[in-house]
Short mmCIF file of C-alpha atoms in Angstrom, two decimals:
data_model
loop_
_atom_site.label_atom_id
_atom_site.label_comp_id
_atom_site.label_asym_id
_atom_site.label_seq_id
_atom_site.Cartn_x
_atom_site.Cartn_y
_atom_site.Cartn_z
CA MET A 29 -20.15 28.38 17.27
CA PRO A 30 -18.47 31.01 14.99
CA TYR A 31 -20.64 30.49 12.08
CA GLU A 32 -24.24 31.14 13.04
CA GLN A 33 -25.31 30.12 9.36
CA LEU A 34 -23.88 26.43 9.76
CA LYS A 35 -26.39 25.76 12.65
CA LEU A 36 -28.94 23.03 11.77
CA GLU A 37 -31.82 24.95 12.89
CA ASN A 38 -31.01 27.65 10.57
CA GLN A 39 -31.21 25.54 7.52
CA VAL A 40 -34.62 25.65 5.54
CA CYS A 41 -33.37 22.79 3.19
CA PHE A 42 -33.35 20.44 6.30
CA ARG A 43 -36.83 21.11 7.03
CA PHE A 44 -37.72 20.24 3.34
CA TYR A 45 -35.38 17.10 3.48
CA THR A 46 -36.96 15.94 6.93
CA VAL A 47 -40.51 16.42 5.66
CA ALA A 48 -39.98 14.51 2.26
CA ARG A 49 -38.08 11.69 4.32
CA LEU A 50 -40.99 11.49 6.73
CA ILE A 51 -43.87 11.74 4.10
CA VAL A 52 -41.91 8.87 2.03
CA GLN A 53 -41.54 6.70 5.20
CA GLY A 54 -45.33 6.98 5.82
CA TYR A 55 -45.88 5.55 2.38
CA GLN A 56 -43.64 2.64 3.07
CA PRO A 57 -46.07 0.16 4.57
CA TRP A 58 -48.49 0.17 1.95
CA LEU A 59 -45.63 0.04 -1.15
CA SER A 60 -43.71 -2.52 0.71
CA GLU A 61 -47.00 -4.63 0.80
CA MET A 62 -47.08 -4.32 -3.21
CA GLY A 63 -43.15 -4.87 -3.27
CA ILE A 64 -42.31 -1.47 -4.75
CA THR A 65 -40.22 1.53 -3.59
CA TYR A 66 -41.52 5.10 -3.56
CA THR A 67 -39.75 5.93 -6.56
CA GLN A 68 -41.04 3.00 -8.40
CA TYR A 69 -44.52 4.01 -7.29
CA LEU A 70 -43.97 7.28 -9.13
CA VAL A 71 -42.71 5.79 -12.11
CA LEU A 72 -45.82 3.50 -12.16
CA MET A 73 -48.03 6.57 -11.62
CA ILE A 74 -46.53 7.96 -14.75
CA LEU A 75 -47.11 4.87 -16.58
CA TRP A 76 -50.69 4.38 -15.42
CA GLU A 77 -51.48 8.01 -16.85
CA GLN A 78 -50.14 6.93 -20.19
CA ASP A 79 -48.26 3.81 -20.91
CA GLY A 80 -45.44 3.35 -23.33
CA GLN A 81 -43.50 6.37 -22.48
CA PRO A 82 -39.75 6.93 -23.20
CA VAL A 83 -37.33 6.69 -20.60
CA ASN A 84 -36.33 10.51 -21.13
CA ASP A 85 -39.76 11.61 -20.68
CA ILE A 86 -40.38 9.71 -17.23
CA ALA A 87 -36.92 11.13 -16.01
CA LYS A 88 -38.11 14.71 -17.15
CA ARG A 89 -41.22 14.26 -15.36
CA LEU A 90 -39.79 13.27 -12.16
CA LEU A 91 -36.90 15.93 -12.47
CA LEU A 92 -34.41 13.13 -12.37
CA GLU A 93 -31.45 12.49 -14.77
CA THR A 94 -31.80 9.52 -17.02
CA ASN A 95 -28.98 7.60 -15.48
CA THR A 96 -30.90 7.69 -12.10
CA VAL A 97 -34.26 6.45 -13.76
CA THR A 98 -32.58 3.78 -16.13
CA PRO A 99 -31.31 1.36 -13.19
CA LEU A 100 -34.63 1.85 -11.31
CA ILE A 101 -36.57 0.78 -14.50
CA LYS A 102 -34.22 -2.09 -14.85
CA ARG A 103 -35.25 -3.39 -11.47
CA MET A 104 -38.85 -3.05 -12.29
CA GLU A 105 -38.31 -4.98 -15.32
CA GLU A 106 -36.59 -7.71 -13.27
CA ALA A 107 -39.50 -7.76 -10.99
CA GLY A 108 -41.79 -8.02 -13.77
CA ILE A 109 -43.71 -4.83 -13.53
CA VAL A 110 -42.41 -3.07 -16.52
CA ARG A 111 -40.78 -4.17 -19.89
CA ARG A 112 -38.43 -2.01 -21.84
CA VAL A 113 -39.10 -1.60 -25.75
CA LYS A 114 -36.52 -0.25 -28.25
CA ASP A 115 -38.39 2.41 -30.69
CA LYS A 116 -38.86 1.25 -34.01
CA LEU A 117 -37.68 4.47 -35.55
CA ASP A 118 -34.95 5.52 -33.30
CA ALA A 119 -33.05 2.55 -31.79
CA ARG A 120 -31.60 5.09 -29.13
CA LYS A 121 -34.96 5.51 -27.68
CA THR A 122 -36.23 3.11 -25.04
CA HIS A 123 -40.09 3.17 -24.07
CA VAL A 124 -41.24 1.61 -20.78
CA ARG A 125 -44.50 -0.45 -21.01
CA LEU A 126 -46.45 -1.87 -18.08
CA THR A 127 -46.87 -5.59 -17.90
CA LYS A 128 -49.93 -7.29 -16.98
CA GLN A 129 -48.77 -7.17 -13.23
CA GLY A 130 -47.98 -3.49 -13.54
CA ARG A 131 -51.31 -2.82 -14.78
CA GLU A 132 -52.90 -5.06 -12.24
CA MET A 133 -51.00 -3.08 -9.47
CA GLU A 134 -52.77 0.07 -10.42
CA ALA A 135 -56.18 -1.13 -8.80
CA ARG A 136 -54.29 -1.90 -5.50
CA ALA A 137 -52.43 1.26 -5.39
CA ALA A 138 -55.86 3.29 -5.79
CA ASN A 139 -56.21 3.16 -2.18
CA VAL A 140 -52.67 4.50 -1.37
CA PRO A 141 -53.33 8.17 -1.61
CA GLY A 142 -56.52 8.02 0.70
CA CYS A 143 -54.34 5.97 3.13
CA MET A 144 -51.89 8.63 3.14
CA THR A 145 -54.22 11.26 3.71
CA GLN A 146 -55.77 9.39 6.48
CA MET A 147 -52.52 8.90 8.17
CA LEU A 148 -51.58 12.55 7.86
CA HIS A 149 -54.87 13.56 9.19
CA ASN A 150 -54.51 11.27 12.16
CA ASN A 151 -51.11 12.86 12.79
CA GLY A 152 -52.93 16.30 12.91
CA LEU A 153 -52.15 17.48 9.28
CA THR A 154 -55.39 18.71 7.51
CA PRO A 155 -56.12 18.67 3.95
CA GLU A 156 -56.60 22.50 4.23
CA LEU A 157 -52.88 22.84 5.36
CA PHE A 158 -51.76 20.78 2.50
CA MET A 159 -53.73 22.89 0.01
CA LYS A 160 -52.26 25.91 1.30
CA ILE A 161 -48.68 24.71 1.01
CA VAL A 162 -49.01 22.99 -2.56
CA PRO A 163 -48.76 26.35 -4.57
CA PRO A 164 -45.60 27.57 -2.68
CA LEU A 165 -44.19 24.47 -3.14
CA ASP A 166 -44.97 24.23 -6.79
CA GLU A 167 -43.32 27.63 -7.11
CA ILE A 168 -40.07 26.62 -5.45
CA ILE A 169 -39.70 23.44 -7.76
CA ALA A 170 -40.42 25.60 -10.83
CA ASN A 171 -37.88 27.76 -9.76
CA LEU A 172 -35.28 25.47 -8.56
CA SER A 173 -35.80 23.34 -11.42
CA GLN A 174 -33.88 26.09 -13.56
CA LYS A 175 -30.59 25.28 -11.71
CA ASP A 176 -29.26 28.59 -11.58
CA ASN A 177 -26.10 28.44 -9.21
CA GLU A 178 -24.18 31.45 -10.57
CA GLY A 179 -23.02 34.08 -8.34
CA CYS A 180 -21.54 32.25 -5.41
CA ASP A 181 -17.99 30.90 -4.80
CA LEU A 182 -16.77 28.96 -1.83
#
């Protein structure tokens, strides 16, 4: 191969992608039982912390664009988990509120982090390992969320 830098084994990003995909896959049995996707679970966690948040704030917390979060929330509304409410002072703003069903899901979801920890432990991944990698991951997220793509042309 003439371009060593194009080998899959030389791609750090492939490792991040694979780990993320496998971890999300690990959540799937519990989330499927609840009838939600991983991304919907993330939205619910934000709303369980503080209900009635604007769509824009939810998108910022997830480091996603509003046009990615809006259809997700619409599907959650169709499933009866949340409802969208227009802001009384600013009609351009939409707040997302949990329905009774969405609030009740919190008690079921409370076991998910422990189940994931157990699944990871069963597969040889210790809590100590995860505590070591969290700070560097937070640093990578903070740095990359600034989106400075300057200085490189194809």
